[in-house]
XYZ file of N, CA, C and O in Angstrom:
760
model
N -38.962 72.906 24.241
C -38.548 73.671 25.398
C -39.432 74.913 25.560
O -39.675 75.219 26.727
N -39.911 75.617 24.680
C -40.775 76.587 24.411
C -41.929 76.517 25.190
O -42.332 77.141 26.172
N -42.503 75.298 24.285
C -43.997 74.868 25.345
C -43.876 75.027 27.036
O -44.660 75.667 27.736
N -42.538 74.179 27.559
C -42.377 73.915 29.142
C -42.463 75.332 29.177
O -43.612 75.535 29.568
N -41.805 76.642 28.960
C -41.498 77.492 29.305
C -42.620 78.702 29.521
O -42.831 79.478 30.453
N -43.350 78.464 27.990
C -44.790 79.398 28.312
C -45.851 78.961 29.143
O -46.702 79.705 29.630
N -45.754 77.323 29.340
C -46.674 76.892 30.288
C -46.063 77.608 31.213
O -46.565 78.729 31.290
N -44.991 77.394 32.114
C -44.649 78.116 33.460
C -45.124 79.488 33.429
O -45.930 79.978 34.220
N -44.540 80.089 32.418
C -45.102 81.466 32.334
C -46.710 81.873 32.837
O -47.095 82.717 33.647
N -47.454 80.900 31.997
C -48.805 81.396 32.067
C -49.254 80.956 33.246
O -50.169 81.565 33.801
N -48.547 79.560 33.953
C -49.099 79.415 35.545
C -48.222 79.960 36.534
O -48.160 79.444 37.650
N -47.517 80.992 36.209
C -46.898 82.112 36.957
C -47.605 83.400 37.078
O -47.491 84.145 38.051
N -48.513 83.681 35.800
C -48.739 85.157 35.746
C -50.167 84.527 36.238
O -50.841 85.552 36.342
N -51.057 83.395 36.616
C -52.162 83.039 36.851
C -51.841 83.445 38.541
O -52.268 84.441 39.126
N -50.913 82.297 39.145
C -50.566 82.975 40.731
C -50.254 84.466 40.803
O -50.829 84.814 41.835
N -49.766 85.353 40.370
C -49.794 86.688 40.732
C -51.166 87.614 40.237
O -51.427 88.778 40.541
N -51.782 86.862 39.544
C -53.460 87.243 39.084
C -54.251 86.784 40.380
O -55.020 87.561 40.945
N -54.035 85.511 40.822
C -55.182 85.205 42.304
C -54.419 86.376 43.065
O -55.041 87.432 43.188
N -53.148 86.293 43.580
C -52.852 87.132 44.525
C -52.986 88.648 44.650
O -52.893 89.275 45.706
N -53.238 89.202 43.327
C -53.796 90.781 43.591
C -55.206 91.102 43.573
O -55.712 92.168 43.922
N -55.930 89.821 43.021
C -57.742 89.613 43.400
C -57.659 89.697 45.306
O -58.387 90.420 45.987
N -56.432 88.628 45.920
C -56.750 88.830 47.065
C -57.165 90.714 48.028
O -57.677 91.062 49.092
N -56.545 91.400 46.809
C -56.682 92.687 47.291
C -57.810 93.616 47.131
O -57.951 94.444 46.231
N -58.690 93.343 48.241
C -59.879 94.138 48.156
C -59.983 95.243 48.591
O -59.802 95.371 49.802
N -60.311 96.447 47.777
C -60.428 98.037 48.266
C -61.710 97.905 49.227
O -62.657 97.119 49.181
N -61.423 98.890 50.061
C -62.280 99.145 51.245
C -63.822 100.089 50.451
O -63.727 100.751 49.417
N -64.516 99.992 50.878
C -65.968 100.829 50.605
C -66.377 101.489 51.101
O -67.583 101.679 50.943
N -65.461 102.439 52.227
C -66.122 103.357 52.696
C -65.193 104.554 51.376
O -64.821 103.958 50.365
N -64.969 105.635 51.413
C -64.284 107.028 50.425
C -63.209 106.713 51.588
O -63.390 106.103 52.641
N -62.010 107.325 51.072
C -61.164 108.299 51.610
C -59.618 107.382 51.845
O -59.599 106.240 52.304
N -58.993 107.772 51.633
C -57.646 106.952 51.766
C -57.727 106.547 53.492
O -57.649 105.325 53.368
N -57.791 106.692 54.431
C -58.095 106.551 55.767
C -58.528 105.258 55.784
O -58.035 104.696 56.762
N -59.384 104.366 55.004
C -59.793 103.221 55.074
C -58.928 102.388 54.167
O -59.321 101.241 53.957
N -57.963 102.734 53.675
C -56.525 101.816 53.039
C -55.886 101.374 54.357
O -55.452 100.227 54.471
N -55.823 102.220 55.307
C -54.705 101.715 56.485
C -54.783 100.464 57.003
O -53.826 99.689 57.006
N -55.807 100.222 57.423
C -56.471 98.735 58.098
C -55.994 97.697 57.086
O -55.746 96.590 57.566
N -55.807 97.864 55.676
C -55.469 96.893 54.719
C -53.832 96.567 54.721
O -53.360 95.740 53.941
N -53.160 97.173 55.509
C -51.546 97.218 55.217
C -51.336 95.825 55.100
O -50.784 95.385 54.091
N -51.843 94.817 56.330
C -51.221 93.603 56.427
C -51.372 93.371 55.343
O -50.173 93.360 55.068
N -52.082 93.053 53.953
C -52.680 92.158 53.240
C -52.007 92.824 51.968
O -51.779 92.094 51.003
N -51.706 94.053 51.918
C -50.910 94.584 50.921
C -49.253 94.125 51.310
O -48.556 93.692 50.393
N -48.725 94.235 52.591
C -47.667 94.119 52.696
C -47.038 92.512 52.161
O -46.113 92.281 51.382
N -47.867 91.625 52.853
C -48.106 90.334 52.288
C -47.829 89.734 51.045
O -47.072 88.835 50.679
N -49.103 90.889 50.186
C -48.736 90.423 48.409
C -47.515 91.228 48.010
O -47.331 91.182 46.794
N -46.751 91.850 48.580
C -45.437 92.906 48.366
C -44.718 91.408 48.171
O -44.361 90.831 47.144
N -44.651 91.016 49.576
C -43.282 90.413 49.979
C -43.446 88.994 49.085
O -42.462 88.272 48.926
N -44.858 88.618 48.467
C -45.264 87.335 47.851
C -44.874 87.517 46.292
O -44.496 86.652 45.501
N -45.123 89.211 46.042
C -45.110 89.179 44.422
C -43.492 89.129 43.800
O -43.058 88.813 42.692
N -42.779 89.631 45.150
C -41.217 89.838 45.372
C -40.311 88.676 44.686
O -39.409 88.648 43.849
N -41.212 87.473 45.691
C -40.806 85.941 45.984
C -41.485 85.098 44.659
O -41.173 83.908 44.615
N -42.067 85.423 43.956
C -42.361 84.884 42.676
C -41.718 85.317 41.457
O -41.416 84.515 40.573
N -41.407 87.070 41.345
C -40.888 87.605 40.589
C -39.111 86.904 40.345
O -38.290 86.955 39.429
N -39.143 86.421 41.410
C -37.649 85.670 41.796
C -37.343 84.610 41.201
O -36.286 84.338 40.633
N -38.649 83.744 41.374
C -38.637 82.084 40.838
C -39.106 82.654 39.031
O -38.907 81.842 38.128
N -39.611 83.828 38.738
C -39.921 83.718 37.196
C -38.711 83.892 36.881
O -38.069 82.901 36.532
N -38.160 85.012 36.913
C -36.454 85.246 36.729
C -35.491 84.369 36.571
O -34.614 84.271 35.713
N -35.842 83.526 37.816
C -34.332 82.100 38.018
C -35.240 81.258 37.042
O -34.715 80.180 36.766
N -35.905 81.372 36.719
C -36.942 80.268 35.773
C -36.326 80.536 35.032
O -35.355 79.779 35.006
N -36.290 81.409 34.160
C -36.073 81.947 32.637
C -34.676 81.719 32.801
O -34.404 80.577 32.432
N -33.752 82.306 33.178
C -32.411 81.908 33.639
C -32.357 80.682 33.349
O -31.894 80.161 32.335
N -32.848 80.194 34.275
C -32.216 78.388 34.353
C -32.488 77.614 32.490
O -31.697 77.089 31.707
N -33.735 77.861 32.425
C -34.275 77.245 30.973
C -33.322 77.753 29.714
O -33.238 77.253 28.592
N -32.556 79.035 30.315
C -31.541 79.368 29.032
C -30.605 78.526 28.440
O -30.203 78.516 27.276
N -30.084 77.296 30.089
C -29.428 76.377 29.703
C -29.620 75.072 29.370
O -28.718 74.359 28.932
N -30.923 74.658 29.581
C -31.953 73.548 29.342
C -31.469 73.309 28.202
O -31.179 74.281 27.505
N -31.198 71.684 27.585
C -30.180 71.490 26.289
C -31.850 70.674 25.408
O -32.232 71.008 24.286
N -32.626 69.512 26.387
C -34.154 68.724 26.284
C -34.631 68.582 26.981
O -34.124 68.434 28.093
N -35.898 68.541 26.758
C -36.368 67.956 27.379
C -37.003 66.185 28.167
O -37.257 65.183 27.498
N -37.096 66.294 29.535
C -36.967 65.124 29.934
C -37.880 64.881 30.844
O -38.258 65.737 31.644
N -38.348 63.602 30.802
C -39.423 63.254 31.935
C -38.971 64.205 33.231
O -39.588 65.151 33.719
N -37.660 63.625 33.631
C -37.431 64.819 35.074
C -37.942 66.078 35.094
O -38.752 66.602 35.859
N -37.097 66.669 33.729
C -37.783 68.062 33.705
C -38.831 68.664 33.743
O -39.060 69.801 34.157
N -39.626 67.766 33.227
C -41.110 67.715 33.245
C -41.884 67.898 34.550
O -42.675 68.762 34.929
N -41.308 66.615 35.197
C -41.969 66.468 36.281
C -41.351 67.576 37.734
O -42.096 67.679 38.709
N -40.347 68.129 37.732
C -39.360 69.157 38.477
C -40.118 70.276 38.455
O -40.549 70.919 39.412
N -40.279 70.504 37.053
C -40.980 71.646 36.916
C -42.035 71.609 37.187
O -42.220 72.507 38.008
N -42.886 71.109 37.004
C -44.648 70.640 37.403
C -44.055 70.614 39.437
O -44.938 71.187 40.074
N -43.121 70.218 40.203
C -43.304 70.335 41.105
C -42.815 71.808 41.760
O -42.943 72.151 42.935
N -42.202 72.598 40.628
C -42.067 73.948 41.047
C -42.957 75.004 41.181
O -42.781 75.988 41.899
N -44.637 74.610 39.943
C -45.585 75.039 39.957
C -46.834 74.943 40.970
O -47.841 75.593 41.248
N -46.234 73.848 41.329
C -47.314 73.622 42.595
C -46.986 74.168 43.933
O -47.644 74.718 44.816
N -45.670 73.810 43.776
C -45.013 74.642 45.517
C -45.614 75.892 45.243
O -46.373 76.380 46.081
N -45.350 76.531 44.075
C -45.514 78.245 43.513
C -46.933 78.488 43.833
O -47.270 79.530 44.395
N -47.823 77.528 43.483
C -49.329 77.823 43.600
C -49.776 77.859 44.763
O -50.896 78.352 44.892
N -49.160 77.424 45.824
C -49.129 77.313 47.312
C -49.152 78.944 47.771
O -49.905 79.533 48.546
N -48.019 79.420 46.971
C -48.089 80.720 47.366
C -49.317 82.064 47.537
O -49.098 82.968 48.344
N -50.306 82.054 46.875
C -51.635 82.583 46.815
C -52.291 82.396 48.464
O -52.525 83.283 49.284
N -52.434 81.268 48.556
C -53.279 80.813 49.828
C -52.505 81.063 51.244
O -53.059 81.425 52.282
N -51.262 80.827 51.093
C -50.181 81.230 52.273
C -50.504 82.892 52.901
O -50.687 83.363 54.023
N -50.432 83.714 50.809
C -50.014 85.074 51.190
C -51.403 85.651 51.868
O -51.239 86.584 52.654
N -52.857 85.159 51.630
C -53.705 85.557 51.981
C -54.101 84.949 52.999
O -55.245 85.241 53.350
N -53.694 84.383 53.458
C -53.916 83.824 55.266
C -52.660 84.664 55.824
O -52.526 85.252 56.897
N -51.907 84.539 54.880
C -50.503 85.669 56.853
C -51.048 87.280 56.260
O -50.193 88.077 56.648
N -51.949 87.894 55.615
C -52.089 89.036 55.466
C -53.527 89.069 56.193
O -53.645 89.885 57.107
N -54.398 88.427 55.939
C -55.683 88.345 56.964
C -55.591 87.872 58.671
O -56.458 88.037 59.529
N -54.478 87.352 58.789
C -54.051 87.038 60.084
C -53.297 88.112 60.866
O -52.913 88.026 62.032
N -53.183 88.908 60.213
C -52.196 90.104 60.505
C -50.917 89.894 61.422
O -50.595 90.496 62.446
N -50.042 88.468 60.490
C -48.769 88.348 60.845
C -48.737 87.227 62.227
O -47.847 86.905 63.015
N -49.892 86.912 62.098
C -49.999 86.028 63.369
C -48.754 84.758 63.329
O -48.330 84.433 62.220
N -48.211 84.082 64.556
C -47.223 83.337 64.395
C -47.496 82.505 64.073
O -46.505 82.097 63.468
N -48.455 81.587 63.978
C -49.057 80.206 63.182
C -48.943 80.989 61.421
O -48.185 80.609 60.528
N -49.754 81.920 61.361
C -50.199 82.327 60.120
C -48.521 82.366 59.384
O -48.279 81.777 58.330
N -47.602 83.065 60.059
C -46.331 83.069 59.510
C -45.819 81.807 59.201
O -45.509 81.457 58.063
N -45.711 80.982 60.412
C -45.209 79.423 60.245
C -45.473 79.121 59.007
O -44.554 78.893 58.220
N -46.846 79.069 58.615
C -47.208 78.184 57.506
C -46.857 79.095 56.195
O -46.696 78.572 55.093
N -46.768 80.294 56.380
C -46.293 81.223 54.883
C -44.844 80.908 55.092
O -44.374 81.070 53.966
N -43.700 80.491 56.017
C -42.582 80.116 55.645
C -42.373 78.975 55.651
O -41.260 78.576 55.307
N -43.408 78.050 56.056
C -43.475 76.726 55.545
C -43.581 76.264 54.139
O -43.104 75.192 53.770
N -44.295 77.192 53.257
C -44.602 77.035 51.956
C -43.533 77.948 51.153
O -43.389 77.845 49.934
N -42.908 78.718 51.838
C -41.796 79.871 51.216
C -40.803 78.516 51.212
O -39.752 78.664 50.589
N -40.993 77.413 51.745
C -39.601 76.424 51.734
C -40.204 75.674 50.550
O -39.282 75.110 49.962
N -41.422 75.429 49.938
C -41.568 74.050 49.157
C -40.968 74.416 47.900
O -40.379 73.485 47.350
N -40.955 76.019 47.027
C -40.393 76.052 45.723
C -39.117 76.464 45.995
O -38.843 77.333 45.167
N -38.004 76.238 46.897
C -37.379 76.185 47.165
C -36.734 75.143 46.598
O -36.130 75.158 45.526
N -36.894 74.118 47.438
C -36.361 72.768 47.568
C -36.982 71.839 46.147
O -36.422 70.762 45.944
N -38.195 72.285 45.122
C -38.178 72.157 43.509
C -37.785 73.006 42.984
O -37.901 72.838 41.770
N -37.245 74.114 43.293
C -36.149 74.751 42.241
C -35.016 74.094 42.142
O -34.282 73.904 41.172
N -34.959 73.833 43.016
C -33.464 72.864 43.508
C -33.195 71.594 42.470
O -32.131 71.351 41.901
N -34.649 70.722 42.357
C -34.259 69.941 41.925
C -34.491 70.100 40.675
O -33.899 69.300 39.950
N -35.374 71.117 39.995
C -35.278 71.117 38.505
C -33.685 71.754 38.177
O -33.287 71.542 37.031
N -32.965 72.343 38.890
C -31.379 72.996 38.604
C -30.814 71.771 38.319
O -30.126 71.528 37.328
N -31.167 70.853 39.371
C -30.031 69.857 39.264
C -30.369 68.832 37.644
O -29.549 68.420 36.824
N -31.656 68.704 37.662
C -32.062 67.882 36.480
C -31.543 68.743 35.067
O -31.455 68.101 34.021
N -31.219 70.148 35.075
C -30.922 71.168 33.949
C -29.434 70.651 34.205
O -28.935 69.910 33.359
N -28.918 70.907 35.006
C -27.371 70.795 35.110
C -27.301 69.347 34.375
O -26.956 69.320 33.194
N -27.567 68.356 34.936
C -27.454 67.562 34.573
C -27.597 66.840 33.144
O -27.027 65.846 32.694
N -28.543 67.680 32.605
C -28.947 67.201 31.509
C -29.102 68.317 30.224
O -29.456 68.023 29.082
N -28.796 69.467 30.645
C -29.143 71.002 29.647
C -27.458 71.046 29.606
O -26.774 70.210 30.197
N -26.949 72.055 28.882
C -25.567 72.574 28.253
C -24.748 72.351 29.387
O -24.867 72.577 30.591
N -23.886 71.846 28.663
C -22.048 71.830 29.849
C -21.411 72.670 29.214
O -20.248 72.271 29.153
N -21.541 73.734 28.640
C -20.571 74.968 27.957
C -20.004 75.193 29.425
O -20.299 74.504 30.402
N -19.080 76.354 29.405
C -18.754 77.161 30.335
C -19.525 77.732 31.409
O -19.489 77.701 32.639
N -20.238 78.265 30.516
C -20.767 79.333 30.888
C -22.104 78.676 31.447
O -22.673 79.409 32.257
N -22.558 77.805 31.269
C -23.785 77.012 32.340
C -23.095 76.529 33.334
O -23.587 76.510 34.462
N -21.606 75.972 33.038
C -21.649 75.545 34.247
C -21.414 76.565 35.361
O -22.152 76.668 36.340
N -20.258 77.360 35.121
C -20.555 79.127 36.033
C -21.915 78.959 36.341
O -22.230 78.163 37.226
N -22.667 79.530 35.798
C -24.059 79.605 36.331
C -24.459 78.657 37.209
O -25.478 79.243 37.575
N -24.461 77.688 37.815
C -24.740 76.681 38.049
C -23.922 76.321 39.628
O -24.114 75.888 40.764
N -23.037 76.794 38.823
C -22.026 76.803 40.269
C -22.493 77.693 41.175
O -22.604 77.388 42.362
N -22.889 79.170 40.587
C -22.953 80.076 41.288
C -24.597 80.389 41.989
O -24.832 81.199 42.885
N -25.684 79.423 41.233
C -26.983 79.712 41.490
C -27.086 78.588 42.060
O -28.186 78.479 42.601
N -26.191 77.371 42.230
C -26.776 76.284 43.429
C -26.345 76.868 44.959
O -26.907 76.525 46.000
N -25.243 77.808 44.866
C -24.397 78.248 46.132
C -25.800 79.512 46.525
O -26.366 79.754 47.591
N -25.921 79.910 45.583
C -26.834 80.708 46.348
C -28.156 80.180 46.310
O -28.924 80.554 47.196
N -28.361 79.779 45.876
C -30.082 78.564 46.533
C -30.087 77.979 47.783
O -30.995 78.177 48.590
N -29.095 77.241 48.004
C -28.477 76.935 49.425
C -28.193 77.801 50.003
O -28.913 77.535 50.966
N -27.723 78.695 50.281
C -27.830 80.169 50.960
C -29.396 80.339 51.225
O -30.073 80.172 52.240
N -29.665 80.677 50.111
C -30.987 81.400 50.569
C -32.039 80.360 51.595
O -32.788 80.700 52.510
N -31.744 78.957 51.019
C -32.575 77.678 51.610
C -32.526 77.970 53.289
O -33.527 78.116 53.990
N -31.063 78.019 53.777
C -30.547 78.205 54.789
C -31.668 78.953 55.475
O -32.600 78.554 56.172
N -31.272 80.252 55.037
C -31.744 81.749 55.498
C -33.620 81.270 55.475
O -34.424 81.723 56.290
N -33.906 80.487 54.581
C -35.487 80.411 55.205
C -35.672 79.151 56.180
O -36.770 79.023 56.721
N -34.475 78.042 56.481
C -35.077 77.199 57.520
C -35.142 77.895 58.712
O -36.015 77.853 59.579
N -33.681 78.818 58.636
C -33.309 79.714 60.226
C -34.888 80.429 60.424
O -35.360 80.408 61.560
N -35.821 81.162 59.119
C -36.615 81.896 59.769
C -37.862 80.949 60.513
O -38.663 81.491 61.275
N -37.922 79.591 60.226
C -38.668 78.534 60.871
C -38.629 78.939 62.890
O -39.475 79.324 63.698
N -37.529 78.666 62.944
C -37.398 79.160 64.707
C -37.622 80.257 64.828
O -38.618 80.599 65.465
N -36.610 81.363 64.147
C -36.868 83.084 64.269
C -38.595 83.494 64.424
O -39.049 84.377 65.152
N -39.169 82.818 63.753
C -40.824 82.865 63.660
C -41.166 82.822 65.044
O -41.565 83.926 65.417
N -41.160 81.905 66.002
C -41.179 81.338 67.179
C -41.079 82.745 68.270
O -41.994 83.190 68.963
N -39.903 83.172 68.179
C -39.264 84.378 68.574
C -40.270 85.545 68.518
O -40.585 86.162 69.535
N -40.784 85.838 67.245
C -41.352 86.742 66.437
C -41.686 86.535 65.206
O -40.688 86.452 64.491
N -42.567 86.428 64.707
C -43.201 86.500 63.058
C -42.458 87.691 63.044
O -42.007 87.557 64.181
N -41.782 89.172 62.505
C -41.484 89.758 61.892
C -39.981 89.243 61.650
O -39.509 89.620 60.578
N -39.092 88.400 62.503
C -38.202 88.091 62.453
C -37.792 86.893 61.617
O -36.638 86.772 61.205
N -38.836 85.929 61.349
C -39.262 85.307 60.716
C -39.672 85.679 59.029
O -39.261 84.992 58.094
N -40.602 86.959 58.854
C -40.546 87.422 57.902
C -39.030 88.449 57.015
O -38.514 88.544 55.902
N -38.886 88.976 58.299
C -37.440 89.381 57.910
C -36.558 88.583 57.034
O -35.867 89.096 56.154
N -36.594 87.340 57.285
C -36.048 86.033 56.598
C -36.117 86.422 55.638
O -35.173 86.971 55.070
N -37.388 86.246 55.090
C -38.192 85.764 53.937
C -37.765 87.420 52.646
O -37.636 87.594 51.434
N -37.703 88.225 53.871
C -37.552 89.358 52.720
C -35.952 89.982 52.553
O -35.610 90.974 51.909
N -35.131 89.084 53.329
C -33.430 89.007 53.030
C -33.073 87.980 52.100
O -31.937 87.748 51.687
N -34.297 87.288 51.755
C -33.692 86.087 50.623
C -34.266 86.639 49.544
O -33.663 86.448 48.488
N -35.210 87.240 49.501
C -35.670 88.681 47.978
C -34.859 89.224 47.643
O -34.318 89.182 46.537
N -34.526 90.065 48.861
C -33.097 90.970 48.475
C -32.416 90.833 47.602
O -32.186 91.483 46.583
N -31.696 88.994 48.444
C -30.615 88.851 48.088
C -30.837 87.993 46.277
O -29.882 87.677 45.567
N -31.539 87.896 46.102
C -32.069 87.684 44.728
C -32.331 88.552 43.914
O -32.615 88.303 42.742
N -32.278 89.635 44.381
C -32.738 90.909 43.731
C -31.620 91.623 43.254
O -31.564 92.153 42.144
N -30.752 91.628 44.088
C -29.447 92.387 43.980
C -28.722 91.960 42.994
O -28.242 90.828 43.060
N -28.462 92.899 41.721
C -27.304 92.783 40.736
C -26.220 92.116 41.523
O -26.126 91.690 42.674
N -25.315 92.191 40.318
C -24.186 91.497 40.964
C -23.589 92.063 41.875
O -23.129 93.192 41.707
N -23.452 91.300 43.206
C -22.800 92.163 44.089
C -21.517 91.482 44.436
O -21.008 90.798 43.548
N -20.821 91.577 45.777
C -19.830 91.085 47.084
C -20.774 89.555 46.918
O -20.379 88.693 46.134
N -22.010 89.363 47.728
C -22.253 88.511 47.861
C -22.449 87.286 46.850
O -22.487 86.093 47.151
N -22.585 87.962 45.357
C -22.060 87.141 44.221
C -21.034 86.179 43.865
O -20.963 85.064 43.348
N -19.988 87.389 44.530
C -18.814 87.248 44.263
C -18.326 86.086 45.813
O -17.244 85.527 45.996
N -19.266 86.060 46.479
C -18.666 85.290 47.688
C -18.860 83.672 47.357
O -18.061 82.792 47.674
N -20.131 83.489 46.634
C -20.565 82.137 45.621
C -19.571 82.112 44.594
O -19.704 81.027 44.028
N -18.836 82.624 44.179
C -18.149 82.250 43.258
C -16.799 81.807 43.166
O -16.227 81.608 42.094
N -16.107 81.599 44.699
C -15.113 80.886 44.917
C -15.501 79.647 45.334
O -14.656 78.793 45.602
């Protein structure tokens, strides 16, 4: 279980290594030439946000991992690739400066480790600890995966509307991943 786990690790901290190379300082002096860069910083904000999320629920989830299994194997290998998607997304909607195609396709790919987190949960549930206390977990992190899933198909149209409305999405499902235990915890847990 170790091995699966530092592999993810190390092709986790590799995607947030391309994505802050994407950040090139300007060459003229003077903070004045940072401004023009916002899109591309704001970008790897909302990207490093959205990974820091999947390392977290990673480590989480693997706490209850009982063996490993071809599924798992392969779940996870498809969580790394959706994840690796993320680099190329964040540096096209930050060089595009939010353009609505450019968004489409960064919440097009904000959906693929989504929907393989999903299924490596279910292959852990299924096959990692039935204590209590995984299954709580389990209960309460599939309700909010589906939540959050939700909240990024809605920003698919919202995009349409507006790319910031669209991104808005994307950075209410951080949030809401971010946030200790809250109300909305507690709303997954009935």
């Amino acid at each position: 279980m170790q091995r699966v786990e530092a592999f993810s690790d190390g092709v986790i901290a590799i995607i947030i290594t391309i994505m802050v190379l994407e950040l090139h300082a300007p060459e003229e002096p003077g903070l004045i030439h940072l401004l023009p860069l916002w899109p591309v910083f704001l970008a790897y904000v909302l990207s490093f946000a959205y990974v820091a999320v999947y390392w977290v629920n990673h480590h989480r989830l693997f706490h209850h991992a009982a063996r490993i299994t071809n599924a798992l194997l392969w779940s996870n290998i498809a969580l790394l690739f959706a994840l690796s998607l993320v680099p190329f997304a964040t540096a096209h909607l930050g060089e595009q400066e939010f353009t609505r195609e450019a968004t489409l396709l960064y919440m097009s790919i904000m959906l693929l480790p989504s929907f393989a987190y999903t299924w490596l949960q279910r292959v852990i549930r299924a096959t990692g600890s039935q204590e209590r206390a995984a299954r709580e977990y389990h209960r309460r992190t599939i309700r909010k995966g589906v939540a959050a899933t939700i909240v990024y198909v809605a920003g698919l149209p919202l995009t349409l509307v507006s790319p910031w409305l669209g991104l808005g999405c994307a950075a209410v499902v951080a949030v809401f991943w971010f946030l200790p235990r809250s109300r909305l915890d507690d709303l997954f847990a009935r």
